[in-house]
Amino acid sequence: MLTPNDSSSFENQLSPRQDLTFNSLQALFDQQGLPFSPPASQFGILQFSNFDLLVSDQCPYTIKCAVFKGTDQDEFLDRQEFTGSLAAQFQQVYAFLEKHNPVESQIKGLYREDRPAYPKQALREALMNAIIHRDYSNPASSLINLYTDRVEFISFGGLMPGITLEDIQLGLSVCRNKRLADLFYQLKLVESYGTGLARIKSAYKGSRLAPQILAAPSSFKVVLPHYQAAVKTAPKPVKKAVTPAPSPKPKARATGNEEAVLAFGKEHGEFIRSDIEELLGVSPATATRLLRQMENSGLVLKRGKAKAIRYRISENS
């Protein structure tokens, strides 16, 4: 492992706790057949750093997982909070995700194809991203929410200074916690640096729905769509009798928040009301009114009913 060279980073600052133990971390090293020595002696320092705190048994940062019935948070089916060393949390949380990732079947020609609801590679990389790249200067827990149509990974800390969402989409990656990434690489929990989001997209190659990557000033979200829904083809349009076309109406002009919704929809494809709540920082009622107004103006199209409603931008927008 590398010697730290930036004493100003969060990882290299002095840990508020010095009574640290590393039993679970040592167990992971033993599983990989790697030599282990306490982090303090590894890095030649006399006191434990925040990095040591993150990988210790006393790590105060947690990951909260919840499984919901349906597409919103009205009813819990399962929930669990994971604690301890971040390296151990990765294994425990991934096991939880595997438990709630049932294998489903599709008939293709004469054969049955079994496939998990969510690509395992995408789940693994999204989880790794939420752990390695989050901002640990804030004690807030990372959140993983599983719905019937998607999984959301939400972690504290927006993009690194000077990095935009467009940069991320193009494959640029700047690691916030370099020592933590080095450790996960040494334990073979991560294959290479800066390729996680690309691997997530690759797992959905050829599907109708794509993963969403959303960034706010203080948070980062990765949304994985249910794979079976993502590969279903759109229904063929029903042919209707040709009728004289009505006189064209003046094209609606989007203003204010509508422009933001249109830009978001063009980038992410389909979206739901809660996406707009987060994008604009408004209440559910306000987001609903805005989307209804845009639907009536022909700017967005709606499909589904009740809790399964989804929106996309109209071709005429």
Short mmCIF file of C-alpha atoms in Angstrom, two decimals:
data_model
loop_
_atom_site.label_atom_id
_atom_site.label_comp_id
_atom_site.label_asym_id
_atom_site.label_seq_id
_atom_site.Cartn_x
_atom_site.Cartn_y
_atom_site.Cartn_z
CA MET A 1 0.00 0.00 0.00
CA LEU A 2 1.19 3.53 -0.73
CA THR A 3 2.56 6.06 1.72
CA PRO A 4 0.20 9.04 2.03
CA ASN A 5 1.55 12.27 0.55
CA ASP A 6 -1.32 14.69 1.12
CA SER A 7 -1.74 15.45 4.82
CA SER A 8 -4.64 17.84 4.07
CA SER A 9 -6.96 15.14 2.69
CA PHE A 10 -9.67 13.73 4.92
CA GLU A 11 -8.14 10.27 4.81
CA ASN A 12 -4.80 11.48 6.19
CA GLN A 13 -6.14 13.67 8.98
CA LEU A 14 -5.94 12.45 12.58
CA SER A 15 -8.76 10.08 13.54
CA PRO A 16 -11.03 11.28 16.39
CA ARG A 17 -10.73 7.74 17.80
CA GLN A 18 -7.45 6.02 18.62
CA ASP A 19 -8.83 2.82 20.21
CA LEU A 20 -9.13 1.08 16.83
CA THR A 21 -9.06 -2.63 16.04
CA PHE A 22 -8.87 -4.33 12.64
CA ASN A 23 -10.19 -7.86 13.14
CA SER A 24 -12.59 -7.89 10.17
CA LEU A 25 -10.00 -6.30 7.87
CA GLN A 26 -7.43 -8.89 8.88
CA ALA A 27 -9.96 -11.64 8.11
CA LEU A 28 -10.34 -10.26 4.56
CA PHE A 29 -6.57 -10.22 4.09
CA ASP A 30 -6.42 -13.81 5.33
CA GLN A 31 -9.14 -14.82 2.82
CA GLN A 32 -6.98 -13.45 -0.01
CA GLY A 33 -3.80 -14.99 1.38
CA LEU A 34 -2.24 -11.56 1.81
CA PRO A 35 0.10 -10.51 4.65
CA PHE A 36 -1.53 -8.14 7.12
CA SER A 37 -0.09 -5.65 9.57
CA PRO A 38 -1.94 -2.92 11.52
CA PRO A 39 -2.38 0.23 9.39
CA ALA A 40 -0.39 2.38 11.83
CA SER A 41 2.74 0.28 11.30
CA GLN A 42 2.04 -0.08 7.57
CA PHE A 43 2.22 3.67 7.05
CA GLY A 44 4.91 4.41 9.62
CA ILE A 45 2.81 6.82 11.66
CA LEU A 46 2.38 6.97 15.40
CA GLN A 47 -1.33 7.75 15.45
CA PHE A 48 -4.32 6.42 13.53
CA SER A 49 -5.66 8.48 10.62
CA ASN A 50 -9.20 8.82 9.30
CA PHE A 51 -8.33 6.20 6.69
CA ASP A 52 -7.55 3.78 9.53
CA LEU A 53 -10.91 4.69 11.08
CA LEU A 54 -12.75 3.87 7.82
CA VAL A 55 -11.32 0.35 7.64
CA SER A 56 -11.44 -0.37 11.39
CA ASP A 57 -14.05 -2.33 13.34
CA GLN A 58 -15.08 1.00 14.94
CA CYS A 59 -15.91 2.76 11.63
CA PRO A 60 -18.88 5.09 12.41
CA TYR A 61 -20.13 5.33 8.82
CA THR A 62 -23.00 3.04 7.85
CA ILE A 63 -24.95 1.92 4.80
CA LYS A 64 -28.74 1.69 5.13
CA CYS A 65 -30.56 -0.68 2.78
CA ALA A 66 -34.32 -0.81 2.30
CA VAL A 67 -36.61 -2.92 0.13
CA PHE A 68 -39.98 -1.38 -0.73
CA LYS A 69 -43.20 -2.82 -2.07
CA GLY A 70 -43.96 -1.07 -5.33
CA THR A 71 -42.28 1.96 -6.86
CA ASP A 72 -42.38 4.34 -3.90
CA GLN A 73 -41.62 4.28 -0.18
CA ASP A 74 -45.11 3.65 1.16
CA GLU A 75 -44.40 0.14 2.51
CA PHE A 76 -41.21 -1.57 3.68
CA LEU A 77 -40.56 -5.22 2.90
CA ASP A 78 -37.07 -5.40 4.42
CA ARG A 79 -34.51 -3.04 5.86
CA GLN A 80 -31.06 -3.33 7.40
CA GLU A 81 -28.22 -1.05 8.48
CA PHE A 82 -24.64 -2.26 7.98
CA THR A 83 -21.78 -1.16 10.25
CA GLY A 84 -18.09 -1.83 10.83
CA SER A 85 -15.11 -1.74 8.50
CA LEU A 86 -16.02 -0.44 5.03
CA ALA A 87 -14.31 -3.43 3.43
CA ALA A 88 -16.53 -5.77 5.47
CA GLN A 89 -19.60 -3.62 4.75
CA PHE A 90 -19.00 -4.10 1.03
CA GLN A 91 -19.25 -7.88 1.37
CA GLN A 92 -22.27 -7.74 3.69
CA VAL A 93 -24.24 -5.23 1.61
CA TYR A 94 -23.52 -7.11 -1.61
CA ALA A 95 -24.85 -10.29 0.01
CA PHE A 96 -28.03 -8.34 0.93
CA LEU A 97 -28.40 -7.17 -2.68
CA GLU A 98 -27.89 -10.72 -3.95
CA LYS A 99 -30.63 -11.90 -1.59
CA HIS A 100 -33.05 -9.41 -3.17
CA ASN A 101 -31.94 -9.98 -6.77
CA PRO A 102 -34.09 -12.91 -7.89
CA VAL A 103 -33.32 -14.84 -11.05
CA GLU A 104 -36.09 -14.45 -13.61
CA SER A 105 -36.69 -16.34 -16.85
CA GLN A 106 -37.46 -15.34 -20.41
CA ILE A 107 -38.33 -17.65 -23.30
CA LYS A 108 -36.24 -16.94 -26.40
CA GLY A 109 -37.22 -19.18 -29.28
CA LEU A 110 -37.05 -22.77 -28.05
CA TYR A 111 -34.91 -21.97 -25.04
CA ARG A 112 -35.34 -20.45 -21.61
CA GLU A 113 -32.87 -17.80 -20.52
CA ASP A 114 -32.38 -17.20 -16.81
CA ARG A 115 -31.22 -13.74 -15.79
CA PRO A 116 -31.15 -11.87 -12.46
CA ALA A 117 -33.44 -8.89 -12.05
CA TYR A 118 -30.35 -6.63 -11.91
CA PRO A 119 -26.99 -7.37 -13.60
CA LYS A 120 -24.56 -8.50 -10.89
CA GLN A 121 -21.75 -6.46 -12.39
CA ALA A 122 -23.86 -3.30 -12.23
CA LEU A 123 -24.85 -3.92 -8.59
CA ARG A 124 -21.23 -4.53 -7.60
CA GLU A 125 -19.86 -1.46 -9.36
CA ALA A 126 -22.62 0.84 -8.11
CA LEU A 127 -22.01 -0.33 -4.53
CA MET A 128 -18.25 0.10 -4.91
CA ASN A 129 -18.77 3.61 -6.29
CA ALA A 130 -20.98 4.54 -3.33
CA ILE A 131 -18.30 3.42 -0.85
CA ILE A 132 -15.06 4.59 -2.47
CA HIS A 133 -16.20 7.97 -3.83
CA ARG A 134 -18.44 9.28 -1.05
CA ASP A 135 -17.48 12.26 1.13
CA TYR A 136 -16.75 10.99 4.64
CA SER A 137 -16.41 14.46 6.15
CA ASN A 138 -20.20 14.20 6.68
CA PRO A 139 -21.54 11.45 8.99
CA ALA A 140 -24.71 10.83 6.93
CA SER A 141 -25.34 7.20 6.00
CA SER A 142 -25.21 6.00 2.40
CA LEU A 143 -28.62 4.78 1.19
CA ILE A 144 -29.58 1.88 -1.07
CA ASN A 145 -33.28 1.65 -1.93
CA LEU A 146 -34.74 -1.30 -3.85
CA TYR A 147 -38.10 -0.90 -5.59
CA THR A 148 -39.96 -3.21 -7.95
CA ASP A 149 -38.61 -1.34 -10.99
CA ARG A 150 -35.20 0.00 -9.91
CA VAL A 151 -32.40 0.16 -7.34
CA GLU A 152 -31.06 3.53 -6.16
CA PHE A 153 -27.60 4.07 -4.66
CA ILE A 154 -27.35 7.44 -2.88
CA SER A 155 -24.16 8.68 -1.24
CA PHE A 156 -23.13 11.95 0.37
CA GLY A 157 -20.83 14.25 -1.56
CA GLY A 158 -21.35 15.69 -5.01
CA LEU A 159 -18.80 15.80 -7.80
CA MET A 160 -15.18 16.69 -7.10
CA PRO A 161 -14.29 20.36 -7.73
CA GLY A 162 -13.78 21.07 -11.40
CA ILE A 163 -15.59 17.90 -12.52
CA THR A 164 -18.98 18.03 -14.26
CA LEU A 165 -21.60 15.39 -14.89
CA GLU A 166 -20.67 15.57 -18.57
CA ASP A 167 -17.08 14.68 -17.62
CA ILE A 168 -18.36 11.66 -15.71
CA GLN A 169 -20.51 10.58 -18.66
CA LEU A 170 -17.41 10.73 -20.90
CA GLY A 171 -15.48 8.44 -18.55
CA LEU A 172 -13.41 10.92 -16.50
CA SER A 173 -12.88 9.78 -12.92
CA VAL A 174 -11.20 11.56 -9.99
CA CYS A 175 -10.89 9.49 -6.82
CA ARG A 176 -11.89 11.26 -3.61
CA ASN A 177 -10.47 8.56 -1.30
CA LYS A 178 -7.27 7.32 -2.94
CA ARG A 179 -6.03 5.21 -0.02
CA LEU A 180 -9.41 3.50 0.33
CA ALA A 181 -9.41 2.73 -3.40
CA ASP A 182 -5.86 1.34 -3.11
CA LEU A 183 -6.94 -0.96 -0.29
CA PHE A 184 -9.98 -2.27 -2.19
CA TYR A 185 -7.74 -2.89 -5.19
CA GLN A 186 -5.24 -4.78 -3.03
CA LEU A 187 -8.07 -6.93 -1.65
CA LYS A 188 -9.23 -7.58 -5.25
CA LEU A 189 -12.61 -6.01 -4.52
CA VAL A 190 -12.14 -3.53 -7.37
CA GLU A 191 -10.57 -4.45 -10.71
CA SER A 192 -9.26 -1.12 -11.95
CA TYR A 193 -9.61 2.58 -11.26
CA GLY A 194 -12.08 4.86 -12.99
CA THR A 195 -14.02 2.18 -14.89
CA GLY A 196 -16.96 1.56 -12.52
CA LEU A 197 -19.60 3.69 -14.25
CA ALA A 198 -18.49 2.42 -17.67
CA ARG A 199 -18.95 -1.15 -16.44
CA ILE A 200 -22.43 -0.29 -15.18
CA LYS A 201 -23.42 1.05 -18.60
CA SER A 202 -21.86 -1.98 -20.30
CA ALA A 203 -24.03 -4.31 -18.20
CA TYR A 204 -27.13 -2.70 -19.80
CA LYS A 205 -25.79 -2.65 -23.35
CA GLY A 206 -28.59 -3.31 -25.82
CA SER A 207 -31.38 -2.73 -23.29
CA ARG A 208 -34.24 -0.28 -23.70
CA LEU A 209 -33.64 1.51 -20.38
CA ALA A 210 -30.24 2.81 -19.32
CA PRO A 211 -28.82 3.40 -15.83
CA GLN A 212 -29.15 6.98 -14.60
CA ILE A 213 -26.31 8.98 -13.06
CA LEU A 214 -27.48 12.03 -11.12
CA ALA A 215 -25.39 14.58 -9.24
CA ALA A 216 -26.42 17.34 -6.84
CA PRO A 217 -24.17 19.73 -4.88
CA SER A 218 -24.07 17.41 -1.85
CA SER A 219 -25.09 13.99 -3.16
CA PHE A 220 -24.57 11.45 -5.94
CA LYS A 221 -27.10 8.90 -7.17
CA VAL A 222 -26.88 5.88 -9.45
CA VAL A 223 -30.19 4.32 -10.54
CA LEU A 224 -30.26 0.82 -12.02
CA PRO A 225 -33.49 -0.12 -13.84
CA HIS A 226 -34.99 -3.60 -13.45
CA TYR A 227 -33.31 -5.52 -16.25
CA GLN A 228 -36.38 -7.46 -17.40
CA ALA A 229 -38.26 -4.18 -17.82
CA ALA A 230 -35.25 -2.71 -19.60
CA VAL A 231 -35.13 -5.42 -22.28
CA LYS A 232 -38.84 -5.54 -23.05
CA THR A 233 -39.61 -4.08 -26.45
CA ALA A 234 -42.08 -1.28 -26.80
CA PRO A 235 -45.56 -2.41 -27.90
CA LYS A 236 -46.37 -2.01 -31.58
CA PRO A 237 -48.63 0.96 -32.25
CA VAL A 238 -52.24 0.15 -33.14
CA LYS A 239 -53.16 1.29 -36.62
CA LYS A 240 -56.02 3.73 -36.66
CA ALA A 241 -58.26 4.97 -39.43
CA VAL A 242 -56.83 7.99 -41.20
CA THR A 243 -58.73 11.14 -40.38
CA PRO A 244 -58.10 14.66 -41.60
CA ALA A 245 -55.42 16.29 -39.52
CA PRO A 246 -56.61 19.24 -37.45
CA SER A 247 -55.06 22.62 -37.96
CA PRO A 248 -51.68 22.66 -36.25
CA LYS A 249 -51.58 24.34 -32.89
CA PRO A 250 -48.83 26.78 -32.03
CA LYS A 251 -45.88 24.91 -30.52
CA ALA A 252 -45.78 25.32 -26.76
CA ARG A 253 -42.80 27.22 -25.46
CA ALA A 254 -41.11 25.94 -22.32
CA THR A 255 -40.01 28.44 -19.70
CA GLY A 256 -38.34 28.35 -16.30
CA ASN A 257 -38.54 24.96 -14.62
CA GLU A 258 -39.95 23.41 -17.81
CA GLU A 259 -36.62 24.02 -19.56
CA ALA A 260 -34.80 22.20 -16.75
CA VAL A 261 -37.19 19.23 -17.03
CA LEU A 262 -36.74 19.08 -20.81
CA ALA A 263 -32.95 19.12 -20.49
CA PHE A 264 -33.09 16.38 -17.84
CA GLY A 265 -35.44 14.23 -19.94
CA LYS A 266 -33.33 14.55 -23.09
CA GLU A 267 -30.29 13.38 -21.13
CA HIS A 268 -31.85 10.53 -19.16
CA GLY A 269 -34.73 9.26 -21.31
CA GLU A 270 -37.63 8.17 -19.09
CA PHE A 271 -38.01 9.65 -15.64
CA ILE A 272 -40.43 9.72 -12.70
CA ARG A 273 -41.91 12.48 -10.61
CA SER A 274 -39.41 12.05 -7.76
CA ASP A 275 -36.57 12.76 -10.22
CA ILE A 276 -38.10 16.17 -10.87
CA GLU A 277 -38.61 16.79 -7.15
CA GLU A 278 -34.89 16.24 -6.59
CA LEU A 279 -33.85 18.12 -9.73
CA LEU A 280 -35.84 21.27 -8.85
CA GLY A 281 -35.94 20.92 -5.06
CA VAL A 282 -39.76 21.10 -5.00
CA SER A 283 -42.55 19.21 -3.24
CA PRO A 284 -44.36 16.21 -4.79
CA ALA A 285 -47.45 18.35 -5.35
CA THR A 286 -45.48 21.06 -7.15
CA ALA A 287 -43.69 18.49 -9.33
CA THR A 288 -47.04 16.84 -10.18
CA ARG A 289 -48.59 20.16 -11.21
CA LEU A 290 -45.60 21.04 -13.37
CA LEU A 291 -45.62 17.68 -15.16
CA ARG A 292 -49.39 17.83 -15.71
CA GLN A 293 -48.99 21.31 -17.20
CA MET A 294 -46.20 20.09 -19.49
CA GLU A 295 -48.28 17.09 -20.52
CA ASN A 296 -51.23 19.31 -21.40
CA SER A 297 -48.88 21.52 -23.44
CA GLY A 298 -47.55 18.53 -25.35
CA LEU A 299 -44.02 18.91 -23.97
CA VAL A 300 -43.92 15.54 -22.18
CA LEU A 301 -45.65 12.20 -22.65
CA LYS A 302 -46.91 10.04 -19.78
CA ARG A 303 -47.33 6.28 -19.56
CA GLY A 304 -48.49 3.97 -16.78
CA LYS A 305 -50.98 4.55 -13.99
CA ALA A 306 -50.87 5.51 -10.32
CA LYS A 307 -47.50 4.62 -8.75
CA ALA A 308 -46.10 3.26 -12.03
CA ILE A 309 -46.34 6.55 -13.96
CA ARG A 310 -43.25 7.45 -16.03
CA TYR A 311 -42.56 10.40 -18.33
CA ARG A 312 -40.49 11.10 -21.43
CA ILE A 313 -39.92 14.14 -23.57
CA SER A 314 -42.24 14.59 -26.56
CA GLU A 315 -40.60 14.41 -29.97
CA ASN A 316 -42.09 17.83 -30.71
CA SER A 317 -40.43 19.46 -27.70
#
